[in-house]
Amino acid sequence: MTSSKRVQDRSRMKRVHDLEIVTEKWKIASKVMAVMELLKQEPEMIIPVRNLEQHRQRLNLPKPNRISDFLRKSPKLFELYKDQRGLTWCGMTKQAEDLVAEHDKLIEEHSVKAAEYVTRCLMMSGDKRLPLDKIATFRRDFGLQIDFRADWVHRFPDLFRVKKSADGVDYLELVSWNPAWAVTELEKKVLGLTEANDHKPGVLSLAFPLKFPTGFKKVYRIGGKLEHFQKMPYLSPYADAKELTAGSREFDKRAVAIMHELLSFTVEKRLVTDYLTHFRREFVMPQKLMRLLLKHFGIFYVSERGKRFSVFLTEAYDGQELIEKCPLVLWKEKLLSIVGYRGKKRKVRTFSDSSDMETADTKEIDSENENKDIQFDEEEVLDGPEHTLLAQDQVMEVGEVVSAYMDSDAS
């Protein structure tokens, strides 16, 4: 790390403040939504506050933060009251209950589109199947209901089915290939292609849309390397990649195309990077995905906040705003508008801060176009038992990110 000061300086120059703010907003909304989901699962949608202690990991409220303090910061959504024994209970306001009902309706309306995206993920996978536990990590990002394994997966028998492997793992398996869905989102956008029943995926020669931070080209020497990459043909994410050589440029560019397609499927065109690492084997992608994401920072933007990083599809954003917003995004914006969450802001960390991640000092960060304060937290919210995979799979380390920046210089 002592020899990487220049890399740290470059990291600061690469930071896109608008997308960092988007990351923080997402974290706030995720915490609030986690509480609402827990209350929704209760028979009368109320719960003793002390019972929420066992859900600290899911709520991402590590000690010494008080859960009651967090709830009181959203008085338009949560109500606290004491019973005759002095036990404090939490419930939702009428406004919050209406929001939950609205969200349930939107999720139901989105279910057919979500089925298409999940089917296309199965079509991109090498064995045309994916573990249900891994699909669960994408649940919110793909707009799936919290209990999607109980009902939703069985609604589309013509698309996929649940099958248990010999070792007892539940897989979602592709039932039939749909040629009309083997057209990438980039082909639709650049070439204007529509779904065609006779489409056969093959070699593509489409350049990926690029969006760099202000002043980027003045700092980095990207020159001919970027132009060469953009012109290089690559295999469609829906084509068979078994003949590609791991580590080759063709192999890596196809991986970029897969990640571009996956991010295009998500509600907010962003994902936690660890979620992508779960699917390296299934989608036939390189072992060091973070290196690839950082190397192609014009296509993707990696937010370094917290212990788990987030990756954005840069073309999908104009400043802090998604260019195309689906109803689920508009709902989340409505939720954030009434949260009223205020708190001490943490500084935007650079790699030099990573070793002191838990005890870093805080300072105020100015944010244009913001009409309220934002709580800057260090962790992504953990969304229930489906996220046990995060403890089992590799978590991206800051040191690995630094190496990725150094490798991008050498290549």
mmCIF file of C-alpha atoms in Angstrom:
data_model
loop_
_atom_site.group_PDB
_atom_site.id
_atom_site.type_symbol
_atom_site.label_atom_id
_atom_site.label_comp_id
_atom_site.label_asym_id
_atom_site.label_seq_id
_atom_site.Cartn_x
_atom_site.Cartn_y
_atom_site.Cartn_z
ATOM 1 C CA MET A 1 0.000 0.000 0.000
ATOM 2 C CA THR A 2 2.922 2.348 0.582
ATOM 3 C CA SER A 3 3.765 2.291 -3.132
ATOM 4 C CA SER A 4 0.221 3.008 -4.273
ATOM 5 C CA LYS A 5 -0.151 6.717 -3.403
ATOM 6 C CA ARG A 6 -0.528 7.602 -7.079
ATOM 7 C CA VAL A 7 -3.294 5.009 -7.312
ATOM 8 C CA GLN A 8 -5.035 6.625 -4.325
ATOM 9 C CA ASP A 9 -4.794 10.036 -5.988
ATOM 10 C CA ARG A 10 -6.322 8.593 -9.152
ATOM 11 C CA SER A 11 -9.141 7.069 -7.122
ATOM 12 C CA ARG A 12 -10.078 10.508 -5.819
ATOM 13 C CA MET A 13 -10.095 11.892 -9.341
ATOM 14 C CA LYS A 14 -12.354 9.053 -10.484
ATOM 15 C CA ARG A 15 -14.984 9.614 -7.832
ATOM 16 C CA VAL A 16 -18.400 10.614 -9.183
ATOM 17 C CA HIS A 17 -20.023 12.517 -6.341
ATOM 18 C CA ASP A 18 -23.542 12.254 -7.768
ATOM 19 C CA LEU A 19 -23.399 8.452 -7.820
ATOM 20 C CA GLU A 20 -21.947 8.371 -4.315
ATOM 21 C CA ILE A 21 -25.038 10.281 -3.161
ATOM 22 C CA VAL A 22 -27.235 7.749 -4.997
ATOM 23 C CA THR A 23 -25.487 4.966 -3.060
ATOM 24 C CA GLU A 24 -26.253 6.643 0.260
ATOM 25 C CA LYS A 25 -29.889 7.189 -0.639
ATOM 26 C CA TRP A 26 -30.171 3.513 -1.557
ATOM 27 C CA LYS A 27 -28.766 2.484 1.817
ATOM 28 C CA ILE A 28 -31.251 4.653 3.683
ATOM 29 C CA ALA A 29 -34.189 3.318 1.682
ATOM 30 C CA SER A 30 -32.990 -0.263 2.199
ATOM 31 C CA LYS A 31 -32.918 0.106 5.984
ATOM 32 C CA VAL A 32 -36.400 1.590 6.068
ATOM 33 C CA MET A 33 -37.767 -1.055 3.681
ATOM 34 C CA ALA A 34 -36.236 -3.812 5.838
ATOM 35 C CA VAL A 35 -38.164 -2.545 8.882
ATOM 36 C CA MET A 36 -41.374 -2.304 6.853
ATOM 37 C CA GLU A 37 -40.924 -5.876 5.598
ATOM 38 C CA LEU A 38 -40.423 -7.164 9.153
ATOM 39 C CA LEU A 39 -43.548 -5.378 10.372
ATOM 40 C CA LYS A 40 -45.529 -6.651 7.397
ATOM 41 C CA GLN A 41 -44.703 -10.230 8.399
ATOM 42 C CA GLU A 42 -46.158 -9.736 11.894
ATOM 43 C CA PRO A 43 -49.843 -10.789 12.370
ATOM 44 C CA GLU A 44 -50.951 -7.291 13.409
ATOM 45 C CA MET A 45 -47.988 -5.457 11.809
ATOM 46 C CA ILE A 46 -46.609 -4.432 15.216
ATOM 47 C CA ILE A 47 -43.575 -5.728 17.059
ATOM 48 C CA PRO A 48 -41.777 -5.035 20.371
ATOM 49 C CA VAL A 49 -38.746 -2.872 19.643
ATOM 50 C CA ARG A 50 -36.570 -5.218 21.703
ATOM 51 C CA ASN A 51 -37.516 -8.049 19.323
ATOM 52 C CA LEU A 52 -35.934 -6.095 16.492
ATOM 53 C CA GLU A 53 -32.557 -6.615 18.184
ATOM 54 C CA GLN A 54 -32.328 -10.085 16.659
ATOM 55 C CA HIS A 55 -32.665 -8.496 13.208
ATOM 56 C CA ARG A 56 -29.800 -6.013 13.561
ATOM 57 C CA GLN A 57 -27.843 -7.622 10.743
ATOM 58 C CA ARG A 58 -30.826 -7.515 8.416
ATOM 59 C CA LEU A 59 -31.518 -3.894 9.369
ATOM 60 C CA ASN A 60 -27.806 -3.086 9.221
ATOM 61 C CA LEU A 61 -27.845 -1.193 12.495
ATOM 62 C CA PRO A 62 -24.751 -2.351 14.377
ATOM 63 C CA LYS A 63 -24.309 -1.515 18.036
ATOM 64 C CA PRO A 64 -24.105 0.967 19.690
ATOM 65 C CA ASN A 65 -26.782 2.451 17.377
ATOM 66 C CA ARG A 66 -30.190 2.271 19.072
ATOM 67 C CA ILE A 67 -32.973 0.816 16.954
ATOM 68 C CA SER A 68 -35.525 3.049 18.685
ATOM 69 C CA ASP A 69 -33.506 6.132 17.702
ATOM 70 C CA PHE A 70 -33.482 5.008 14.085
ATOM 71 C CA LEU A 71 -37.251 4.480 14.103
ATOM 72 C CA ARG A 72 -37.910 7.895 15.661
ATOM 73 C CA LYS A 73 -36.079 9.561 12.774
ATOM 74 C CA SER A 74 -38.945 8.536 10.460
ATOM 75 C CA PRO A 75 -42.046 9.635 12.408
ATOM 76 C CA LYS A 76 -44.176 9.741 9.251
ATOM 77 C CA LEU A 77 -43.576 6.010 8.742
ATOM 78 C CA PHE A 78 -43.151 4.434 12.184
ATOM 79 C CA GLU A 79 -45.066 4.848 15.447
ATOM 80 C CA LEU A 80 -43.649 3.982 18.866
ATOM 81 C CA TYR A 81 -45.771 3.507 21.970
ATOM 82 C CA LYS A 82 -45.554 1.827 25.369
ATOM 83 C CA ASP A 83 -48.001 -0.687 26.747
ATOM 84 C CA GLN A 84 -49.125 -0.935 30.383
ATOM 85 C CA ARG A 85 -46.021 -2.932 31.261
ATOM 86 C CA GLY A 86 -43.741 -0.235 29.854
ATOM 87 C CA LEU A 87 -42.765 -2.348 26.817
ATOM 88 C CA THR A 88 -42.088 -0.234 23.728
ATOM 89 C CA TRP A 89 -43.797 -1.371 20.526
ATOM 90 C CA CYS A 90 -43.325 -0.298 16.922
ATOM 91 C CA GLY A 91 -45.933 -0.120 14.192
ATOM 92 C CA MET A 92 -46.481 1.589 10.871
ATOM 93 C CA THR A 93 -48.425 4.772 10.319
ATOM 94 C CA LYS A 94 -51.379 4.816 7.948
ATOM 95 C CA GLN A 95 -49.128 6.499 5.381
ATOM 96 C CA ALA A 96 -46.578 3.673 5.678
ATOM 97 C CA GLU A 97 -49.266 0.999 5.371
ATOM 98 C CA ASP A 98 -50.525 2.670 2.210
ATOM 99 C CA LEU A 99 -46.971 2.684 0.842
ATOM 100 C CA VAL A 100 -46.591 -1.035 1.582
ATOM 101 C CA ALA A 101 -49.871 -1.799 -0.209
ATOM 102 C CA GLU A 102 -48.760 0.302 -3.167
ATOM 103 C CA HIS A 103 -45.391 -1.471 -3.288
ATOM 104 C CA ASP A 104 -47.050 -4.892 -3.225
ATOM 105 C CA LYS A 105 -49.211 -3.851 -6.165
ATOM 106 C CA LEU A 106 -46.206 -2.574 -8.137
ATOM 107 C CA ILE A 107 -44.239 -5.770 -7.448
ATOM 108 C CA GLU A 108 -47.186 -7.804 -8.727
ATOM 109 C CA GLU A 109 -47.431 -5.684 -11.873
ATOM 110 C CA HIS A 110 -43.680 -6.082 -12.415
ATOM 111 C CA SER A 111 -43.744 -9.869 -11.981
ATOM 112 C CA VAL A 112 -44.067 -10.667 -15.710
ATOM 113 C CA LYS A 113 -41.125 -8.417 -16.618
ATOM 114 C CA ALA A 114 -39.109 -9.912 -13.761
ATOM 115 C CA ALA A 115 -39.875 -13.376 -15.163
ATOM 116 C CA GLU A 116 -38.458 -12.282 -18.518
ATOM 117 C CA TYR A 117 -35.254 -10.986 -16.927
ATOM 118 C CA VAL A 118 -34.756 -14.111 -14.814
ATOM 119 C CA THR A 119 -35.367 -16.279 -17.893
ATOM 120 C CA ARG A 120 -32.779 -14.303 -19.829
ATOM 121 C CA CYS A 121 -30.322 -14.846 -16.974
ATOM 122 C CA LEU A 122 -30.944 -18.583 -17.301
ATOM 123 C CA MET A 123 -30.365 -18.305 -21.053
ATOM 124 C CA MET A 124 -26.994 -16.590 -20.431
ATOM 125 C CA SER A 125 -25.844 -19.224 -17.922
ATOM 126 C CA GLY A 126 -23.617 -22.042 -19.057
ATOM 127 C CA ASP A 127 -25.834 -24.873 -17.786
ATOM 128 C CA LYS A 128 -29.132 -23.019 -18.297
ATOM 129 C CA ARG A 129 -29.864 -23.152 -14.577
ATOM 130 C CA LEU A 130 -29.106 -21.047 -11.491
ATOM 131 C CA PRO A 131 -29.285 -21.835 -7.754
ATOM 132 C CA LEU A 132 -32.380 -20.281 -6.178
ATOM 133 C CA ASP A 133 -30.301 -19.050 -3.246
ATOM 134 C CA LYS A 134 -28.150 -17.042 -5.636
ATOM 135 C CA ILE A 135 -31.144 -15.592 -7.455
ATOM 136 C CA ALA A 136 -32.360 -14.468 -4.022
ATOM 137 C CA THR A 137 -29.417 -12.054 -3.778
ATOM 138 C CA PHE A 138 -30.913 -10.182 -6.762
ATOM 139 C CA ARG A 139 -34.422 -10.159 -5.284
ATOM 140 C CA ARG A 140 -34.840 -6.444 -4.707
ATOM 141 C CA ASP A 141 -32.703 -5.480 -7.677
ATOM 142 C CA PHE A 142 -34.906 -7.489 -10.030
ATOM 143 C CA GLY A 143 -38.143 -6.442 -8.327
ATOM 144 C CA LEU A 144 -39.091 -9.848 -6.912
ATOM 145 C CA GLN A 145 -41.370 -10.332 -3.931
ATOM 146 C CA ILE A 146 -39.816 -11.337 -0.627
ATOM 147 C CA ASP A 147 -41.351 -14.860 -0.722
ATOM 148 C CA PHE A 148 -40.792 -15.369 -4.451
ATOM 149 C CA ARG A 149 -39.628 -18.957 -3.876
ATOM 150 C CA ALA A 150 -43.002 -19.957 -2.466
ATOM 151 C CA ASP A 151 -45.223 -18.760 -5.294
ATOM 152 C CA TRP A 152 -43.661 -16.680 -8.075
ATOM 153 C CA VAL A 153 -41.226 -19.338 -9.324
ATOM 154 C CA HIS A 154 -44.172 -21.656 -10.036
ATOM 155 C CA ARG A 155 -46.266 -19.133 -11.982
ATOM 156 C CA PHE A 156 -44.362 -19.477 -15.252
ATOM 157 C CA PRO A 157 -44.010 -23.212 -15.984
ATOM 158 C CA ASP A 158 -43.475 -22.467 -19.665
ATOM 159 C CA LEU A 159 -40.332 -20.454 -18.805
ATOM 160 C CA PHE A 160 -38.620 -22.194 -15.888
ATOM 161 C CA ARG A 161 -39.078 -24.800 -13.169
ATOM 162 C CA VAL A 162 -37.576 -25.607 -9.777
ATOM 163 C CA LYS A 163 -35.452 -28.734 -9.678
ATOM 164 C CA LYS A 164 -33.520 -30.180 -6.754
ATOM 165 C CA SER A 165 -30.016 -31.457 -7.445
ATOM 166 C CA ALA A 166 -28.545 -34.673 -6.082
ATOM 167 C CA ASP A 167 -26.889 -32.743 -3.249
ATOM 168 C CA GLY A 168 -30.193 -31.133 -2.234
ATOM 169 C CA VAL A 169 -29.678 -27.688 -3.802
ATOM 170 C CA ASP A 170 -32.746 -26.048 -5.385
ATOM 171 C CA TYR A 171 -32.111 -24.779 -8.898
ATOM 172 C CA LEU A 172 -34.221 -22.724 -11.257
ATOM 173 C CA GLU A 173 -33.936 -24.437 -14.610
ATOM 174 C CA LEU A 174 -34.739 -23.114 -18.078
ATOM 175 C CA VAL A 175 -37.677 -24.930 -19.666
ATOM 176 C CA SER A 176 -37.511 -23.564 -23.199
ATOM 177 C CA TRP A 177 -35.201 -21.244 -25.117
ATOM 178 C CA ASN A 178 -36.850 -18.073 -26.384
ATOM 179 C CA PRO A 179 -34.954 -16.665 -29.423
ATOM 180 C CA ALA A 180 -36.836 -13.370 -29.113
ATOM 181 C CA TRP A 181 -35.208 -12.765 -25.718
ATOM 182 C CA ALA A 182 -31.672 -13.523 -26.927
ATOM 183 C CA VAL A 183 -31.335 -9.913 -28.129
ATOM 184 C CA THR A 184 -29.189 -7.818 -25.768
ATOM 185 C CA GLU A 185 -30.372 -4.497 -24.391
ATOM 186 C CA LEU A 186 -27.438 -2.867 -26.210
ATOM 187 C CA GLU A 187 -28.582 -4.320 -29.554
ATOM 188 C CA LYS A 188 -32.054 -2.928 -28.930
ATOM 189 C CA LYS A 189 -30.691 0.499 -28.048
ATOM 190 C CA VAL A 190 -27.959 0.899 -30.679
ATOM 191 C CA LEU A 191 -29.352 -1.092 -33.600
ATOM 192 C CA GLY A 192 -33.007 -0.683 -32.823
ATOM 193 C CA LEU A 193 -33.516 -4.447 -32.927
ATOM 194 C CA THR A 194 -36.783 -5.809 -31.662
ATOM 195 C CA GLU A 195 -37.593 -9.274 -30.419
ATOM 196 C CA ALA A 196 -37.414 -11.732 -33.320
ATOM 197 C CA ASN A 197 -38.364 -15.383 -33.073
ATOM 198 C CA ASP A 198 -35.608 -16.402 -35.518
ATOM 199 C CA HIS A 199 -32.779 -14.456 -33.854
ATOM 200 C CA LYS A 200 -29.547 -16.393 -33.318
ATOM 201 C CA PRO A 201 -26.954 -14.897 -30.938
ATOM 202 C CA GLY A 202 -23.429 -14.700 -32.294
ATOM 203 C CA VAL A 203 -20.525 -12.276 -32.615
ATOM 204 C CA LEU A 204 -21.266 -8.605 -31.900
ATOM 205 C CA SER A 205 -19.308 -5.493 -32.872
ATOM 206 C CA LEU A 206 -21.147 -2.895 -30.810
ATOM 207 C CA ALA A 207 -19.291 -0.241 -28.820
ATOM 208 C CA PHE A 208 -20.437 0.213 -25.229
ATOM 209 C CA PRO A 209 -21.770 3.668 -24.285
ATOM 210 C CA LEU A 210 -19.180 5.551 -22.220
ATOM 211 C CA LYS A 211 -19.556 8.253 -19.579
ATOM 212 C CA PHE A 212 -16.518 9.615 -17.732
ATOM 213 C CA PRO A 213 -16.184 11.933 -14.729
ATOM 214 C CA THR A 214 -15.525 15.595 -15.484
ATOM 215 C CA GLY A 215 -11.876 16.145 -16.407
ATOM 216 C CA PHE A 216 -11.200 12.423 -16.689
ATOM 217 C CA LYS A 217 -9.391 12.518 -20.049
ATOM 218 C CA LYS A 218 -7.060 15.216 -18.758
ATOM 219 C CA VAL A 219 -5.785 12.905 -16.032
ATOM 220 C CA TYR A 220 -5.733 9.407 -17.512
ATOM 221 C CA ARG A 221 -3.978 8.124 -20.568
ATOM 222 C CA ILE A 222 -6.621 5.918 -22.077
ATOM 223 C CA GLY A 223 -6.004 6.753 -25.742
ATOM 224 C CA GLY A 224 -5.780 3.913 -28.216
ATOM 225 C CA LYS A 225 -6.388 1.135 -25.690
ATOM 226 C CA LEU A 226 -9.973 2.198 -25.168
ATOM 227 C CA GLU A 227 -10.594 2.672 -28.876
ATOM 228 C CA HIS A 228 -9.162 -0.765 -29.597
ATOM 229 C CA PHE A 229 -11.354 -2.360 -26.937
ATOM 230 C CA GLN A 230 -14.482 -0.667 -28.275
ATOM 231 C CA LYS A 231 -13.833 -1.865 -31.837
ATOM 232 C CA MET A 232 -12.980 -5.441 -30.864
ATOM 233 C CA PRO A 233 -15.757 -7.972 -31.712
ATOM 234 C CA TYR A 234 -17.105 -10.154 -28.922
ATOM 235 C CA LEU A 235 -19.462 -13.039 -28.343
ATOM 236 C CA SER A 236 -23.048 -12.289 -27.367
ATOM 237 C CA PRO A 237 -23.889 -13.059 -23.709
ATOM 238 C CA TYR A 238 -26.512 -15.488 -25.037
ATOM 239 C CA ALA A 239 -24.073 -17.425 -27.248
ATOM 240 C CA ASP A 240 -22.190 -20.531 -26.136
ATOM 241 C CA ALA A 241 -18.851 -19.442 -24.623
ATOM 242 C CA LYS A 242 -17.339 -22.844 -23.909
ATOM 243 C CA GLU A 243 -14.788 -22.465 -26.694
ATOM 244 C CA LEU A 244 -13.423 -19.167 -25.399
ATOM 245 C CA THR A 245 -10.058 -19.206 -23.662
ATOM 246 C CA ALA A 246 -10.153 -17.919 -20.099
ATOM 247 C CA GLY A 247 -8.045 -14.795 -19.742
ATOM 248 C CA SER A 248 -8.222 -13.847 -23.413
ATOM 249 C CA ARG A 249 -9.441 -10.420 -24.469
ATOM 250 C CA GLU A 250 -12.439 -12.017 -26.144
ATOM 251 C CA PHE A 251 -13.286 -13.802 -22.906
ATOM 252 C CA ASP A 252 -13.025 -10.587 -20.899
ATOM 253 C CA LYS A 253 -15.061 -8.516 -23.322
ATOM 254 C CA ARG A 254 -17.872 -11.065 -23.273
ATOM 255 C CA ALA A 255 -17.816 -10.789 -19.460
ATOM 256 C CA VAL A 256 -18.191 -7.006 -19.796
ATOM 257 C CA ALA A 257 -21.186 -7.635 -22.070
ATOM 258 C CA ILE A 258 -22.755 -9.991 -19.498
ATOM 259 C CA MET A 259 -22.345 -7.477 -16.676
ATOM 260 C CA HIS A 260 -23.758 -4.746 -18.910
ATOM 261 C CA GLU A 261 -26.782 -6.942 -19.600
ATOM 262 C CA LEU A 262 -27.286 -7.876 -15.933
ATOM 263 C CA LEU A 263 -27.139 -4.249 -14.815
ATOM 264 C CA SER A 264 -29.609 -3.342 -17.553
ATOM 265 C CA PHE A 265 -32.081 -5.813 -16.022
ATOM 266 C CA THR A 266 -31.953 -4.259 -12.552
ATOM 267 C CA VAL A 267 -34.496 -1.752 -11.312
ATOM 268 C CA GLU A 268 -31.909 0.927 -10.515
ATOM 269 C CA LYS A 269 -29.130 -0.120 -12.921
ATOM 270 C CA ARG A 270 -26.832 -0.867 -9.998
ATOM 271 C CA LEU A 271 -25.752 -3.901 -7.985
ATOM 272 C CA VAL A 272 -23.584 -4.767 -5.018
ATOM 273 C CA THR A 273 -20.377 -6.081 -6.581
ATOM 274 C CA ASP A 274 -20.358 -9.161 -4.355
ATOM 275 C CA TYR A 275 -23.608 -10.288 -5.927
ATOM 276 C CA LEU A 276 -21.895 -10.472 -9.305
ATOM 277 C CA THR A 277 -19.118 -12.634 -7.895
ATOM 278 C CA HIS A 278 -21.679 -15.315 -7.006
ATOM 279 C CA PHE A 279 -22.276 -15.967 -10.700
ATOM 280 C CA ARG A 280 -18.720 -16.194 -12.028
ATOM 281 C CA ARG A 281 -19.007 -19.915 -12.666
ATOM 282 C CA GLU A 282 -22.591 -19.919 -13.943
ATOM 283 C CA PHE A 283 -22.013 -17.107 -16.452
ATOM 284 C CA VAL A 284 -18.469 -18.234 -17.377
ATOM 285 C CA MET A 285 -16.788 -15.022 -16.227
ATOM 286 C CA PRO A 286 -13.253 -14.233 -14.962
ATOM 287 C CA GLN A 287 -12.255 -14.862 -11.365
ATOM 288 C CA LYS A 288 -11.229 -11.227 -10.806
ATOM 289 C CA LEU A 289 -14.425 -9.433 -11.772
ATOM 290 C CA MET A 290 -13.587 -6.330 -9.737
ATOM 291 C CA ARG A 291 -10.477 -5.790 -11.818
ATOM 292 C CA LEU A 292 -12.585 -5.874 -14.957
ATOM 293 C CA LEU A 293 -15.158 -3.462 -13.568
ATOM 294 C CA LEU A 294 -12.491 -0.968 -12.525
ATOM 295 C CA LYS A 295 -10.583 -1.262 -15.778
ATOM 296 C CA HIS A 296 -13.676 -0.315 -17.772
ATOM 297 C CA PHE A 297 -14.687 2.661 -15.666
ATOM 298 C CA GLY A 298 -16.287 4.442 -18.625
ATOM 299 C CA ILE A 299 -18.895 1.691 -18.842
ATOM 300 C CA PHE A 300 -19.207 0.990 -15.112
ATOM 301 C CA TYR A 301 -18.716 3.085 -12.004
ATOM 302 C CA VAL A 302 -17.710 1.394 -8.752
ATOM 303 C CA SER A 303 -18.678 3.189 -5.557
ATOM 304 C CA GLU A 304 -16.119 2.459 -2.849
ATOM 305 C CA ARG A 305 -18.357 3.144 0.130
ATOM 306 C CA GLY A 306 -18.392 0.599 2.915
ATOM 307 C CA LYS A 307 -17.048 -2.914 2.989
ATOM 308 C CA ARG A 308 -19.112 -3.961 -0.005
ATOM 309 C CA PHE A 309 -18.904 -1.870 -3.123
ATOM 310 C CA SER A 310 -21.640 -1.040 -5.604
ATOM 311 C CA VAL A 311 -21.365 -0.934 -9.383
ATOM 312 C CA PHE A 312 -23.421 1.388 -11.585
ATOM 313 C CA LEU A 313 -24.173 1.317 -15.294
ATOM 314 C CA THR A 314 -22.968 4.854 -16.014
ATOM 315 C CA GLU A 315 -25.011 5.378 -19.191
ATOM 316 C CA ALA A 316 -28.230 4.958 -17.185
ATOM 317 C CA TYR A 317 -27.633 8.055 -15.025
ATOM 318 C CA ASP A 318 -27.707 11.791 -15.587
ATOM 319 C CA GLY A 319 -26.146 13.192 -12.435
ATOM 320 C CA GLN A 320 -28.038 11.671 -9.516
ATOM 321 C CA GLU A 321 -31.064 10.805 -11.613
ATOM 322 C CA LEU A 322 -31.904 7.615 -13.432
ATOM 323 C CA ILE A 323 -32.716 8.531 -17.018
ATOM 324 C CA GLU A 324 -35.493 5.943 -17.278
ATOM 325 C CA LYS A 325 -37.427 5.291 -14.076
ATOM 326 C CA CYS A 326 -39.735 2.345 -13.664
ATOM 327 C CA PRO A 327 -42.659 2.577 -11.186
ATOM 328 C CA LEU A 328 -40.617 0.816 -8.472
ATOM 329 C CA VAL A 329 -37.976 3.562 -8.644
ATOM 330 C CA LEU A 330 -40.634 6.264 -8.443
ATOM 331 C CA TRP A 331 -42.071 4.483 -5.390
ATOM 332 C CA LYS A 332 -38.675 4.455 -3.680
ATOM 333 C CA GLU A 333 -38.259 8.164 -4.394
ATOM 334 C CA LYS A 334 -41.636 8.756 -2.756
ATOM 335 C CA LEU A 335 -40.470 6.755 0.265
ATOM 336 C CA LEU A 336 -37.275 8.793 0.570
ATOM 337 C CA SER A 337 -39.198 12.058 0.282
ATOM 338 C CA ILE A 338 -41.076 11.315 3.524
ATOM 339 C CA VAL A 339 -38.332 9.558 5.478
ATOM 340 C CA GLY A 340 -37.010 12.802 6.985
ATOM 341 C CA TYR A 341 -33.824 11.030 7.964
ATOM 342 C CA ARG A 342 -31.098 13.313 9.357
ATOM 343 C CA GLY A 343 -27.769 12.371 10.837
ATOM 344 C CA LYS A 344 -24.071 12.987 11.006
ATOM 345 C CA LYS A 345 -22.442 12.607 7.619
ATOM 346 C CA ARG A 346 -19.328 10.566 7.151
ATOM 347 C CA LYS A 347 -16.536 11.673 4.898
ATOM 348 C CA VAL A 348 -16.117 10.166 1.463
ATOM 349 C CA ARG A 349 -13.379 7.614 1.977
ATOM 350 C CA THR A 350 -10.368 7.062 -0.208
ATOM 351 C CA PHE A 351 -8.139 4.012 -0.189
ATOM 352 C CA SER A 352 -5.930 5.665 2.414
ATOM 353 C CA ASP A 353 -8.903 5.563 4.791
ATOM 354 C CA SER A 354 -9.650 1.878 4.327
ATOM 355 C CA SER A 355 -7.513 0.615 7.177
ATOM 356 C CA ASP A 356 -9.431 2.842 9.584
ATOM 357 C CA MET A 357 -12.852 2.040 8.172
ATOM 358 C CA GLU A 358 -14.589 1.581 11.494
ATOM 359 C CA THR A 359 -13.187 4.641 13.320
ATOM 360 C CA ALA A 360 -12.731 7.266 10.645
ATOM 361 C CA ASP A 361 -13.495 10.842 11.626
ATOM 362 C CA THR A 362 -16.456 12.526 10.037
ATOM 363 C CA LYS A 363 -16.878 15.780 8.224
ATOM 364 C CA GLU A 364 -19.623 17.512 6.342
ATOM 365 C CA ILE A 365 -19.948 16.963 2.603
ATOM 366 C CA ASP A 366 -21.760 19.522 0.524
ATOM 367 C CA SER A 367 -24.332 18.125 -1.850
ATOM 368 C CA GLU A 368 -26.018 20.253 -4.474
ATOM 369 C CA ASN A 369 -29.685 19.690 -5.166
ATOM 370 C CA GLU A 370 -30.121 18.044 -1.766
ATOM 371 C CA ASN A 371 -32.893 19.364 0.482
ATOM 372 C CA LYS A 372 -32.194 17.072 3.383
ATOM 373 C CA ASP A 373 -29.274 15.444 5.184
ATOM 374 C CA ILE A 374 -28.261 11.891 4.448
ATOM 375 C CA GLN A 375 -26.916 9.301 6.848
ATOM 376 C CA PHE A 376 -23.653 7.986 5.448
ATOM 377 C CA ASP A 377 -23.223 4.390 6.580
ATOM 378 C CA GLU A 378 -20.497 1.882 5.963
ATOM 379 C CA GLU A 379 -22.392 -1.309 5.165
ATOM 380 C CA GLU A 380 -24.912 -2.473 2.627
ATOM 381 C CA VAL A 381 -28.175 -3.591 4.183
ATOM 382 C CA LEU A 382 -28.406 -7.347 4.513
ATOM 383 C CA ASP A 383 -31.763 -8.521 3.275
ATOM 384 C CA GLY A 384 -32.649 -11.593 5.255
ATOM 385 C CA PRO A 385 -31.516 -15.215 5.108
ATOM 386 C CA GLU A 386 -30.938 -15.221 1.350
ATOM 387 C CA HIS A 387 -27.779 -13.195 1.979
ATOM 388 C CA THR A 388 -25.991 -15.986 3.809
ATOM 389 C CA LEU A 389 -24.183 -16.492 0.499
ATOM 390 C CA LEU A 390 -22.278 -13.288 1.156
ATOM 391 C CA ALA A 391 -20.560 -14.935 4.082
ATOM 392 C CA GLN A 392 -19.637 -17.951 1.990
ATOM 393 C CA ASP A 393 -18.378 -16.305 -1.190
ATOM 394 C CA GLN A 394 -15.396 -14.057 -1.594
ATOM 395 C CA VAL A 395 -15.867 -10.458 -0.421
ATOM 396 C CA MET A 396 -13.931 -7.861 -2.400
ATOM 397 C CA GLU A 397 -11.090 -6.380 -0.389
ATOM 398 C CA VAL A 398 -9.811 -2.837 -0.760
ATOM 399 C CA GLY A 399 -6.329 -4.151 -1.483
ATOM 400 C CA GLU A 400 -7.706 -6.061 -4.445
ATOM 401 C CA VAL A 401 -9.267 -2.881 -5.774
ATOM 402 C CA VAL A 402 -5.927 -1.086 -5.567
ATOM 403 C CA SER A 403 -4.327 -3.933 -7.512
ATOM 404 C CA ALA A 404 -7.024 -3.617 -10.138
ATOM 405 C CA TYR A 405 -6.173 0.026 -10.678
ATOM 406 C CA MET A 406 -2.481 -0.848 -10.989
ATOM 407 C CA ASP A 407 -3.271 -3.657 -13.442
ATOM 408 C CA SER A 408 -5.314 -1.321 -15.616
ATOM 409 C CA ASP A 409 -2.223 0.820 -16.014
ATOM 410 C CA ALA A 410 -0.074 -2.128 -16.985
ATOM 411 C CA SER A 411 -2.494 -3.538 -19.573
#
